Short mmCIF file of C-alpha atoms and ligand atoms in Angstrom, two decimals:
data_model
loop_
_atom_site.label_atom_id
_atom_site.label_comp_id
_atom_site.label_asym_id
_atom_site.label_seq_id
_atom_site.Cartn_x
_atom_site.Cartn_y
_atom_site.Cartn_z
CA MET A 105 -18.84 -53.23 57.02
CA ARG A 106 -19.96 -52.59 53.26
CA ASN A 107 -23.37 -54.13 54.23
CA ARG A 108 -23.80 -51.42 56.86
CA ARG A 109 -22.69 -48.56 54.45
CA TRP A 110 -24.87 -50.19 51.81
CA SER A 111 -27.83 -50.12 53.91
CA HIS A 112 -27.00 -46.44 55.02
CA ARG A 113 -26.99 -45.70 51.73
CA TRP A 114 -30.24 -46.72 50.94
CA MET A 115 -31.77 -45.62 53.82
CA MET A 116 -30.51 -42.21 52.96
CA ASP A 117 -31.74 -42.44 49.43
CA HIS A 118 -35.19 -43.83 50.34
CA ARG A 119 -35.75 -41.61 53.15
CA PRO A 120 -39.78 -42.01 53.22
CA VAL A 121 -39.78 -45.52 52.41
CA TYR A 122 -37.43 -45.81 55.45
CA SER A 123 -39.69 -43.70 57.49
CA THR A 124 -42.47 -46.22 56.46
CA MET A 125 -40.40 -49.19 57.76
CA ARG A 126 -39.59 -47.15 61.08
CA SER A 127 -43.31 -46.69 61.68
CA TYR A 128 -44.00 -50.33 61.34
CA ARG A 129 -41.32 -51.01 64.20
CA TRP A 130 -43.03 -48.50 66.04
CA LEU A 131 -46.26 -50.14 65.53
CA TRP A 132 -44.89 -53.68 66.53
CA SER A 133 -43.66 -51.89 69.82
CA ALA A 134 -46.84 -50.38 70.55
CA SER A 135 -48.68 -53.91 70.27
CA LYS A 136 -45.96 -55.28 72.67
CA LEU A 137 -47.12 -52.50 75.18
CA GLY A 138 -50.62 -53.65 75.08
CA LEU A 139 -52.26 -51.16 72.71
CA SER A 140 -55.08 -52.62 70.65
CA LEU A 141 -55.08 -53.41 67.11
CA SER A 142 -57.49 -50.06 65.98
CA ASP A 143 -55.67 -48.18 68.21
CA THR A 144 -52.39 -49.05 66.35
CA ASN A 145 -54.08 -48.90 63.02
CA GLU A 146 -55.10 -45.23 63.73
CA ALA A 147 -51.73 -44.16 64.82
CA TRP A 148 -50.18 -46.18 61.93
CA LYS A 149 -52.29 -44.32 59.45
CA ALA A 150 -51.91 -40.80 61.16
CA GLU A 151 -47.69 -41.50 60.98
CA LEU A 152 -48.10 -42.77 57.29
CA ASP A 153 -50.39 -39.51 56.16
CA GLU A 154 -47.71 -37.59 58.39
CA ARG A 155 -44.85 -39.28 56.28
CA VAL A 156 -46.74 -38.85 53.05
CA ARG A 157 -47.77 -35.22 53.31
CA LYS A 158 -43.99 -34.45 54.46
CA PHE A 159 -42.64 -36.83 51.30
CA GLU A 160 -44.93 -34.89 49.02
CA GLU A 161 -44.07 -31.30 50.73
CA ASN A 162 -40.40 -32.35 50.53
CA PHE A 163 -40.88 -33.13 46.73
CA ARG A 164 -42.85 -30.07 46.13
CA ASN A 165 -39.95 -28.02 47.61
CA ASN A 166 -37.07 -29.58 45.96
CA GLY A 167 -38.99 -29.34 42.65
CA LEU A 168 -39.54 -26.18 42.78
CA LEU A 169 -36.05 -25.33 44.40
CA ASN A 170 -34.70 -27.10 41.00
CA CYS A 171 -37.06 -25.05 39.16
CA ASP A 172 -35.73 -21.97 40.58
CA ILE A 173 -32.30 -22.74 39.95
CA GLU A 174 -33.03 -23.72 36.10
CA LYS A 175 -34.66 -20.35 35.85
CA SER A 176 -31.99 -18.31 37.67
CA VAL A 177 -29.45 -20.35 35.61
CA GLY A 178 -30.97 -19.49 32.48
CA GLN A 179 -31.49 -16.14 33.36
CA GLN A 180 -27.88 -15.49 34.01
CA LEU A 181 -26.65 -16.94 30.91
CA LEU A 182 -28.77 -14.62 28.89
CA LEU A 183 -27.21 -11.64 30.84
CA LEU A 184 -24.01 -13.05 30.03
CA GLN A 185 -24.99 -13.52 26.46
CA ALA A 186 -25.78 -9.97 26.38
CA GLU A 187 -22.68 -8.72 27.80
CA LEU A 188 -20.56 -10.93 25.34
CA LYS A 189 -22.57 -9.50 22.55
CA GLN A 190 -21.96 -5.98 24.01
CA ILE A 191 -18.32 -6.66 24.67
CA LYS A 192 -17.89 -7.83 21.24
CA GLU A 193 -19.54 -4.77 19.69
CA GLU A 194 -17.24 -2.61 21.67
CA ASN A 195 -14.27 -4.81 20.77
CA LYS A 196 -15.05 -4.50 16.69
CA LYS A 197 -15.19 -0.69 17.35
CA ILE A 198 -12.11 -0.51 19.11
CA VAL A 199 -10.56 -2.39 16.04
CA GLU A 200 -12.48 -0.18 13.56
CA ASN A 201 -10.81 3.00 15.42
CA TYR A 202 -7.77 1.32 15.70
CA THR A 203 -7.48 0.77 11.85
CA ALA A 204 -8.92 4.17 11.27
CA GLU A 205 -6.08 6.15 13.68
CA ARG A 206 -3.60 4.06 12.39
CA THR A 207 -4.13 4.84 8.77
CA MET A 208 -4.62 8.51 9.48
CA ARG A 209 -1.30 8.74 11.74
CA LYS A 210 0.38 7.05 8.55
CA LYS A 211 -1.31 9.80 6.27
CA TYR A 212 -0.40 12.44 8.35
CA TYR A 213 2.83 11.29 9.06
CA ASN A 214 3.13 11.15 5.40
CA MET A 215 2.13 14.45 4.91
CA VAL A 216 4.72 15.87 7.32
CA GLU A 217 7.17 14.04 5.41
CA ASP A 218 6.56 15.60 2.41
CA MET A 219 6.49 19.20 3.64
CA LYS A 220 10.14 18.14 4.79
CA GLY A 221 11.08 17.38 1.35
CA LYS A 222 11.23 13.60 1.52
CA ILE A 223 10.95 11.73 -1.84
CA ARG A 224 7.68 10.16 -2.02
CA VAL A 225 7.05 6.33 -3.09
CA PHE A 226 3.97 4.77 -4.25
CA CYS A 227 3.92 1.00 -4.44
CA ARG A 228 1.78 -0.37 -7.24
CA ILE A 229 0.91 -4.33 -7.35
CA ARG A 230 -0.08 -5.58 -10.81
CA PRO A 231 -2.02 -8.54 -11.36
CA LEU A 232 -1.27 -11.90 -11.86
CA THR A 233 -1.11 -12.20 -15.73
CA ARG A 234 -2.37 -14.99 -17.87
CA THR A 235 0.79 -16.89 -18.16
CA GLU A 236 1.31 -16.50 -14.36
CA GLN A 237 -2.28 -17.97 -13.94
CA ALA A 238 -1.88 -20.60 -16.22
CA ARG A 239 1.66 -21.77 -14.28
CA ARG A 240 -0.73 -21.63 -11.15
CA GLY A 241 1.72 -19.11 -9.87
CA HIS A 242 0.11 -17.41 -6.55
CA THR A 243 -0.07 -14.02 -4.89
CA ILE A 244 2.60 -13.92 -2.17
CA VAL A 245 1.64 -9.70 -1.35
CA THR A 246 -1.12 -8.61 0.05
CA CYS A 247 -2.13 -4.93 1.00
CA LEU A 248 -2.42 -4.62 4.82
CA ASP A 249 -4.17 -1.18 4.41
CA ASP A 250 -3.49 2.05 2.32
CA TYR A 251 0.32 2.61 3.26
CA SER A 252 1.56 -1.05 4.28
CA VAL A 253 2.24 -4.20 2.16
CA ILE A 254 3.24 -7.36 3.43
CA LEU A 255 5.36 -10.13 1.24
CA GLU A 256 5.41 -13.71 2.47
CA THR A 257 8.90 -15.05 2.23
CA PRO A 258 10.03 -18.20 2.87
CA ARG A 259 11.34 -16.80 6.32
CA GLY A 260 7.80 -15.28 7.23
CA PRO A 261 6.09 -12.36 6.48
CA ARG A 262 8.03 -9.18 5.52
CA GLU A 263 5.97 -5.81 6.01
CA PHE A 264 7.21 -2.38 4.16
CA GLN A 265 5.22 0.92 4.40
CA PHE A 266 5.26 3.37 1.82
CA ASP A 267 3.55 6.52 1.15
CA LYS A 268 0.57 4.82 -0.89
CA ILE A 269 0.00 1.36 -1.93
CA PHE A 270 -1.98 0.71 -5.12
CA ASN A 271 -3.41 -2.85 -5.19
CA SER A 272 -3.76 -4.91 -8.48
CA GLU A 273 -7.60 -3.68 -8.66
CA CYS A 274 -6.83 -0.11 -8.71
CA THR A 275 -7.40 1.93 -11.64
CA GLN A 276 -5.05 4.12 -14.01
CA GLU A 277 -6.98 6.79 -13.08
CA GLU A 278 -6.85 6.30 -9.49
CA VAL A 279 -3.08 6.16 -9.79
CA PHE A 280 -3.05 9.47 -11.67
CA LEU A 281 -5.20 11.07 -9.29
CA GLU A 282 -2.81 10.69 -6.47
CA SER A 283 -0.23 12.12 -8.40
CA SER A 284 -1.71 14.66 -10.24
CA GLY A 285 -1.16 17.30 -7.44
CA LEU A 286 2.74 17.40 -8.63
CA ILE A 287 1.64 18.77 -12.31
CA GLN A 288 0.48 22.20 -10.39
CA CYS A 289 3.50 22.31 -8.81
CA ALA A 290 5.49 21.80 -11.88
CA ILE A 291 3.28 24.59 -13.63
CA ASP A 292 3.70 26.66 -10.10
CA GLY A 293 7.40 26.48 -11.07
CA PHE A 294 8.84 23.64 -9.21
CA ASN A 295 11.56 21.16 -10.83
CA VAL A 296 9.12 17.66 -10.59
CA CYS A 297 10.11 14.04 -11.36
CA ILE A 298 7.80 11.20 -11.54
CA PHE A 299 10.13 7.74 -12.09
CA ALA A 300 8.98 4.13 -12.18
CA TYR A 301 11.32 1.55 -10.81
CA GLY A 302 10.86 -2.16 -10.57
CA HIS A 303 12.08 -5.62 -12.79
CA THR A 304 10.96 -6.42 -16.15
CA GLY A 305 7.14 -7.28 -16.29
CA SER A 306 6.06 -5.46 -12.85
CA GLY A 307 4.01 -2.83 -14.81
CA LYS A 308 6.50 0.44 -15.00
CA THR A 309 5.58 0.99 -18.69
CA PHE A 310 2.14 0.46 -17.71
CA THR A 311 1.77 2.84 -14.89
CA ILE A 312 4.23 5.48 -16.97
CA VAL A 313 2.89 5.10 -20.50
CA GLY A 314 -0.26 3.28 -20.47
CA ASP A 315 -0.78 -0.23 -22.50
CA ARG A 316 0.05 -0.30 -26.19
CA ASP A 317 -3.32 0.52 -27.61
CA GLN A 318 -3.76 3.37 -24.81
CA ARG A 319 -7.14 2.01 -23.67
CA ASN A 320 -5.44 2.40 -20.26
CA PRO A 321 -3.46 5.49 -20.75
CA GLY A 322 -0.88 5.75 -17.94
CA ILE A 323 0.64 8.97 -16.13
CA ILE A 324 2.33 10.45 -19.24
CA PRO A 325 -0.77 10.93 -21.38
CA ARG A 326 -3.07 11.85 -18.34
CA THR A 327 -0.37 14.38 -17.45
CA PHE A 328 -0.29 16.14 -21.17
CA THR A 329 -3.98 16.31 -21.02
CA LYS A 330 -3.84 18.07 -17.25
CA ILE A 331 -0.97 20.04 -18.10
CA PHE A 332 -3.18 21.85 -20.67
CA GLU A 333 -6.22 21.79 -18.61
CA ILE A 334 -4.63 24.01 -16.13
CA ILE A 335 -2.98 26.28 -18.71
CA GLN A 336 -6.49 26.71 -19.80
CA GLU A 337 -8.12 27.70 -16.60
CA ASN A 338 -5.06 30.36 -16.04
CA GLU A 339 -5.08 31.51 -19.23
CA SER A 340 -6.31 34.99 -18.19
CA LYS A 341 -3.76 35.23 -15.33
CA PHE A 342 -0.60 33.64 -17.31
CA ASP A 343 0.78 33.45 -20.49
CA PHE A 344 2.47 29.71 -21.04
CA LYS A 345 5.22 28.19 -23.05
CA VAL A 346 5.27 24.53 -22.82
CA SER A 347 8.30 22.82 -24.61
CA ALA A 348 9.72 19.06 -24.08
CA TYR A 349 12.95 16.94 -24.86
CA MET A 350 12.97 12.92 -25.06
CA LEU A 351 15.69 11.06 -24.24
CA GLU A 352 16.61 7.18 -24.25
CA LEU A 353 19.72 6.24 -21.97
CA TYR A 354 20.51 2.72 -24.38
CA ASN A 355 24.08 1.14 -23.37
CA ASP A 356 25.45 4.17 -21.37
CA ARG A 357 24.89 6.60 -24.39
CA LEU A 358 22.10 9.50 -24.17
CA GLN A 359 19.92 9.33 -27.68
CA ASP A 360 17.78 12.26 -28.80
CA LEU A 361 14.62 10.33 -29.46
CA PHE A 362 13.14 13.61 -31.43
CA VAL A 363 15.43 13.29 -33.93
CA ASN A 364 15.68 9.81 -36.19
CA PRO A 365 18.26 7.26 -34.81
CA ALA A 366 20.47 7.77 -37.55
CA GLU A 367 21.11 11.52 -36.79
CA ALA A 368 20.83 10.80 -32.90
CA PHE A 369 23.74 8.55 -33.28
CA SER A 370 26.14 11.17 -34.27
CA LYS A 371 24.83 13.73 -31.84
CA ARG A 372 26.38 14.48 -28.73
CA ILE A 373 24.14 15.29 -25.42
CA GLU A 374 25.87 16.66 -22.59
CA ILE A 375 24.09 16.76 -19.16
CA LYS A 376 24.90 20.28 -17.58
CA ARG A 377 23.62 21.82 -14.45
CA ASP A 378 22.59 25.42 -14.26
CA ARG A 379 22.77 27.95 -11.54
CA LYS A 380 20.11 26.84 -9.42
CA GLY A 381 21.20 23.22 -9.56
CA LEU A 382 18.69 22.11 -12.51
CA MET A 383 20.08 19.47 -14.73
CA PHE A 384 19.57 19.95 -18.50
CA ALA A 385 20.57 18.08 -21.31
CA GLN A 386 22.49 20.34 -23.59
CA GLY A 387 22.15 19.06 -27.05
CA ALA A 388 18.90 17.73 -27.26
CA GLU A 389 16.10 18.73 -29.61
CA THR A 390 13.71 20.90 -27.45
CA LYS A 391 10.27 20.87 -29.14
CA GLU A 392 6.99 23.13 -28.47
CA ALA A 393 3.73 22.02 -28.15
CA THR A 394 0.31 24.06 -27.94
CA SER A 395 -1.96 21.55 -27.05
CA ALA A 396 -1.96 18.13 -25.32
CA SER A 397 -2.78 16.32 -28.62
CA GLU A 398 0.43 18.10 -30.10
CA LEU A 399 2.42 17.01 -27.04
CA PHE A 400 1.16 13.42 -27.24
CA ALA A 401 2.19 13.35 -30.91
CA LEU A 402 5.83 14.32 -29.94
CA PHE A 403 5.60 11.51 -27.73
CA GLU A 404 4.50 9.21 -30.20
CA GLN A 405 7.48 9.99 -32.47
CA GLY A 406 10.04 9.70 -29.95
CA CYS A 407 8.66 5.88 -28.86
CA ALA A 408 8.96 5.12 -32.26
CA ASN A 409 12.64 5.20 -32.33
CA ARG A 410 13.33 3.33 -28.87
CA HIS A 411 15.47 0.24 -28.75
CA ILE A 412 12.94 -2.43 -27.93
CA ALA A 413 13.81 -6.39 -27.39
CA ALA A 414 12.27 -9.37 -26.40
CA THR A 415 13.39 -10.97 -23.19
CA LYS A 416 12.33 -13.82 -21.48
CA MET A 417 10.67 -12.04 -18.50
CA ASN A 418 8.78 -9.66 -21.02
CA VAL A 419 8.01 -10.21 -24.27
CA GLU A 420 8.16 -6.16 -25.02
CA SER A 421 10.51 -5.34 -22.63
CA SER A 422 12.39 -2.03 -22.57
CA ARG A 423 15.93 -2.44 -22.39
CA SER A 424 16.64 1.33 -21.79
CA HIS A 425 15.56 4.07 -19.56
CA LEU A 426 13.14 6.98 -20.99
CA ILE A 427 13.32 10.38 -19.71
CA ILE A 428 11.01 12.80 -20.91
CA GLY A 429 11.19 16.33 -20.07
CA VAL A 430 8.37 18.87 -20.33
CA MET A 431 9.28 22.37 -19.40
CA ILE A 432 6.58 25.03 -18.44
CA GLU A 433 7.40 28.56 -18.62
CA SER A 434 4.51 31.09 -16.90
CA SER A 435 4.48 34.57 -17.09
CA SER A 436 2.40 36.45 -14.65
CA LEU A 437 -0.18 39.05 -16.77
CA THR A 438 -0.10 41.04 -13.31
CA ASN A 439 3.18 41.54 -12.02
CA GLY A 440 5.67 40.14 -14.86
CA SER A 441 7.27 37.37 -12.86
CA VAL A 442 8.07 34.25 -14.66
CA SER A 443 8.36 30.90 -13.14
CA TYR A 444 10.36 27.90 -15.08
CA GLY A 445 8.90 24.49 -14.00
CA LYS A 446 10.22 21.29 -15.25
CA LEU A 447 8.36 17.72 -15.27
CA SER A 448 10.37 14.62 -15.64
CA LEU A 449 8.84 11.47 -16.52
CA VAL A 450 11.17 8.44 -16.53
CA ASP A 451 10.62 4.85 -17.14
CA LEU A 452 13.70 2.66 -16.20
CA ALA A 453 14.97 -0.44 -17.51
CA GLY A 454 14.16 -3.67 -15.93
CA SER A 455 15.87 -3.82 -12.53
CA GLU A 456 16.33 -7.66 -12.60
CA ARG A 457 19.77 -9.33 -12.96
CA ALA A 458 21.06 -10.53 -16.55
CA ALA A 459 20.87 -14.19 -15.51
CA LYS A 460 17.02 -14.24 -15.21
CA THR A 461 16.03 -12.98 -18.80
CA GLY A 462 18.00 -15.41 -20.42
CA ALA A 463 20.01 -12.41 -22.20
CA LYS A 464 22.71 -13.38 -24.76
CA ASP A 465 25.21 -11.23 -26.68
CA ASP A 466 24.22 -7.67 -27.69
CA GLN A 467 21.35 -8.21 -24.97
CA LEU A 468 23.73 -9.22 -21.92
CA LYS A 469 25.49 -5.92 -23.00
CA GLU A 470 22.44 -3.88 -22.27
CA ALA A 471 21.63 -5.77 -19.33
CA ASN A 472 25.09 -4.82 -18.03
CA SER A 473 24.68 -1.31 -18.98
CA ILE A 474 21.20 -1.21 -17.42
CA ASN A 475 22.53 -2.99 -14.27
CA LYS A 476 25.69 -0.58 -14.10
CA SER A 477 23.18 2.28 -14.49
CA LEU A 478 20.80 0.88 -11.87
CA SER A 479 23.51 0.09 -9.37
CA ALA A 480 24.85 3.84 -9.70
CA LEU A 481 21.33 4.88 -8.87
CA GLY A 482 21.42 2.36 -6.03
CA ASP A 483 24.93 3.65 -4.99
CA VAL A 484 23.20 7.43 -5.05
CA ILE A 485 20.38 6.51 -3.40
CA SER A 486 22.28 4.89 -0.37
CA ALA A 487 24.69 7.81 -0.07
CA LEU A 488 21.58 10.27 0.17
CA SER A 489 19.80 8.05 2.52
CA MET A 490 22.47 7.69 5.11
CA GLU A 491 23.25 11.55 4.96
CA GLN A 492 27.13 10.89 3.42
CA PRO A 493 29.07 13.58 2.25
CA HIS A 494 29.75 12.57 -1.03
CA VAL A 495 27.01 11.51 -3.37
CA PRO A 496 28.50 9.73 -6.23
CA TYR A 497 25.81 11.14 -8.91
CA ARG A 498 28.92 11.60 -11.41
CA ASN A 499 29.39 7.52 -11.94
CA ASN A 500 26.69 7.09 -14.47
CA LYS A 501 24.92 9.34 -16.87
CA LEU A 502 21.31 8.16 -15.21
CA THR A 503 22.33 9.29 -11.80
CA GLN A 504 23.84 12.85 -13.53
CA LEU A 505 20.31 13.19 -15.22
CA MET A 506 18.62 12.19 -12.35
CA GLN A 507 20.78 14.57 -10.01
CA ASP A 508 18.32 17.16 -8.96
CA SER A 509 15.60 14.77 -8.52
CA LEU A 510 17.30 12.74 -6.15
CA GLY A 511 18.45 14.98 -3.19
CA GLY A 512 18.34 17.95 -5.26
CA ASN A 513 15.80 20.67 -6.06
CA ALA A 514 13.03 18.47 -7.16
CA LYS A 515 9.60 17.27 -5.65
CA THR A 516 10.09 13.66 -6.54
CA LEU A 517 7.84 10.66 -6.68
CA MET A 518 9.07 7.14 -7.24
CA PHE A 519 6.28 4.45 -8.29
CA LEU A 520 7.95 1.21 -6.95
CA ASN A 521 6.27 -1.39 -9.37
CA ILE A 522 6.11 -4.79 -7.96
CA SER A 523 4.70 -8.44 -9.17
CA PRO A 524 2.57 -10.13 -6.93
CA SER A 525 3.81 -13.79 -8.30
CA ASP A 526 5.79 -16.30 -6.28
CA SER A 527 8.14 -16.65 -9.08
CA ASN A 528 9.14 -12.67 -8.58
CA LEU A 529 9.83 -13.29 -4.85
CA ASP A 530 13.74 -12.35 -5.23
CA GLU A 531 13.31 -9.39 -7.59
CA THR A 532 9.93 -8.20 -5.38
CA LEU A 533 12.19 -8.50 -2.17
CA THR A 534 15.14 -6.51 -3.49
CA SER A 535 12.43 -3.73 -4.86
CA LEU A 536 10.74 -3.37 -1.70
CA ILE A 537 13.87 -3.42 0.32
CA TYR A 538 15.38 -0.35 -2.59
CA ALA A 539 12.49 1.54 -2.33
CA THR A 540 12.72 1.67 1.29
CA ARG A 541 16.26 3.37 1.12
CA VAL A 542 14.72 5.91 -1.16
CA LYS A 543 12.27 6.98 0.92
CA ALA A 544 14.63 8.24 3.60
CA ILE A 545 16.04 10.59 1.06
CA THR A 546 15.26 14.35 1.53
CA ASN A 547 15.06 16.76 -1.07
CA SER A 548 15.15 20.87 -0.78
CA ALA A 549 12.52 21.82 -3.75
CA GLN A 550 11.91 25.46 -4.07
CA ARG A 551 10.12 27.26 -6.68
CA ASN A 552 12.20 28.51 -9.90
CA ILE A 553 10.63 31.86 -10.05
CA ASP A 554 12.62 35.54 -11.62
CA ASN A 555 11.24 38.71 -11.05
CA LYS A 556 10.31 40.53 -14.17
CA GLU A 557 13.67 42.60 -14.52
CA ILE A 558 15.74 39.22 -14.16
CA ALA A 559 13.55 37.40 -16.42
CA GLN A 560 13.79 40.67 -19.00
CA LEU A 561 17.75 40.09 -18.54
CA LYS A 562 17.66 36.39 -19.15
CA GLU A 563 15.84 36.88 -22.58
CA VAL A 564 18.30 39.60 -23.42
CA ILE A 565 21.34 37.30 -22.52
CA LEU A 566 19.75 34.54 -24.67
CA LYS A 567 18.95 37.06 -27.51
CA LEU A 568 22.83 38.14 -27.72
CA LYS A 569 23.93 34.60 -27.22
CA SER A 570 21.88 33.72 -30.55
CA GLY A 571 23.05 36.92 -32.36
CA GLN A 572 19.49 38.53 -32.41
CA PRO A 573 19.02 42.09 -32.08
CA VAL A 574 18.18 43.48 -28.49
CA GLU A 575 15.71 46.50 -28.15
CA GLU A 576 17.47 49.54 -26.50
CA ASP A 577 14.71 50.31 -23.93
CA VAL A 578 14.92 46.91 -22.35
P1 LIG B 858 7.43 -3.10 -17.48
O1 LIG B 858 7.70 -1.98 -18.09
O2 LIG B 858 8.04 -3.06 -15.80
O3 LIG B 858 8.58 -4.21 -17.74
P2 LIG B 858 5.18 -3.53 -18.27
O4 LIG B 858 4.34 -2.58 -18.09
O5 LIG B 858 5.56 -3.87 -19.49
O6 LIG B 858 5.86 -3.86 -17.36
O7 LIG B 858 3.98 -4.57 -17.73
C1 LIG B 858 3.73 -6.40 -18.22
C2 LIG B 858 2.40 -6.83 -18.73
O8 LIG B 858 1.94 -6.42 -17.34
C3 LIG B 858 1.87 -5.99 -19.66
O9 LIG B 858 1.00 -6.84 -20.17
C4 LIG B 858 1.07 -4.93 -18.92
O10 LIG B 858 -0.13 -4.52 -19.53
C5 LIG B 858 0.32 -5.67 -17.60
N1 LIG B 858 0.36 -5.24 -16.60
C6 LIG B 858 1.06 -4.40 -15.68
N2 LIG B 858 0.57 -3.51 -14.81
C7 LIG B 858 -0.82 -3.80 -14.60
C8 LIG B 858 -1.92 -3.58 -14.08
N3 LIG B 858 -2.10 -2.49 -13.16
N4 LIG B 858 -3.05 -3.80 -14.56
C9 LIG B 858 -3.19 -4.62 -15.43
N5 LIG B 858 -1.95 -5.05 -16.39
C10 LIG B 858 -0.81 -4.72 -15.76
MG1 LIG B 859 8.62 -1.17 -19.66
#
């Protein structure tokens, strides 16, 4: 059985040889039938020739067939490769379009939110410091696009969205450019507040003030320059008056930075609210400035009076909140209307918990009062974001002072400063969650503008209050 199967296979594989064997058999039968050897020879030769011809033809055909198959398979492969390339290109375009659309959608969404009066939140990621690099700290924060940031947490990545993300390579100039529109708003008579929030060492002072030697000036000095640039451009249409106050909230005490510390200690500053809901610090020294350099000199003088102490987290960490208010009064030379804009620039103290900073005694007291004011700020933010009827502004001086900027008559921009380092994971996560709540707050900013008559009457009242003579025809 096995032999038969083997022989059949052998016959199939060697069909031409087998045919030749059949020819021998036929030859043998022919001789048995009495045919001569030459006849048989001829017949055998013819049969053999025929077999060889068929074998060659068969081989040629099969060979050609294989060639055709190879050719067509090759062609199909080329076609498929071209199709794949095209699909890949289309796919790339779709991804690009999707990313562009997504970015646009976020941008327009943010614009609508801005028009609705929502507080704007910009998130800035500072670079790893040299100490963090030396400690082999690694980055746990990445920017997905201009509006989304991802934080790697032990429970997996978490995405947060803000009105703008500035990565660690963004310059002070780029950061300022995005915020400078608000300066025009203040000159137009709006109440504007820009404040920085984040833990100690996250880059708040760098963003708001700049570095120590002012090689990289921050928002404050750039704002001063911009204010006077705008004033210069509009001098033929408006009369401008710029004045400022500068305060420090330290250990629950408001201190006037425009007077020397000894004098400031005995001075009482009260936070009041005017008819339009604007907050002002009663009793604080207000100084006029006629140029950017004059305003900056006032600011530097104020900085020299600040309380600064070293903590573990940042050698030069500021342990107090800094508030500078720049008032811009502009009177129209054409119709006499007067607008009053106020620009508050706030550098908050670090938001970290006292335990991590290694603060002791006096510093612990500072840390506690900082925590108290920031937790009061947190309560205000959560009441506003949940649209609760009662907002606990009065619980702390910081929240009282920022009342018009949070949920009030102001255009507000918050800088959320974060560190990219894995060693700051807890603080960064807390800050990101905090800032997400701030984003939900809606303000209702209105221009503070009086027509000519009201502006004149206000001037009369002021003069009367201070005992100055008033002209009859006013
Ligand atoms: P904070 O005011 O939040 O405590 P700082 O602004 O003092 O933090 O920043 C801490 C350190 O990091 C400083 O040495 C500062 O110069 C540096 N730094 C912060 N942000 C940046 C940045 N965007 N680019 C370069 N250095 C930065
Ligand atoms: Mg600081």
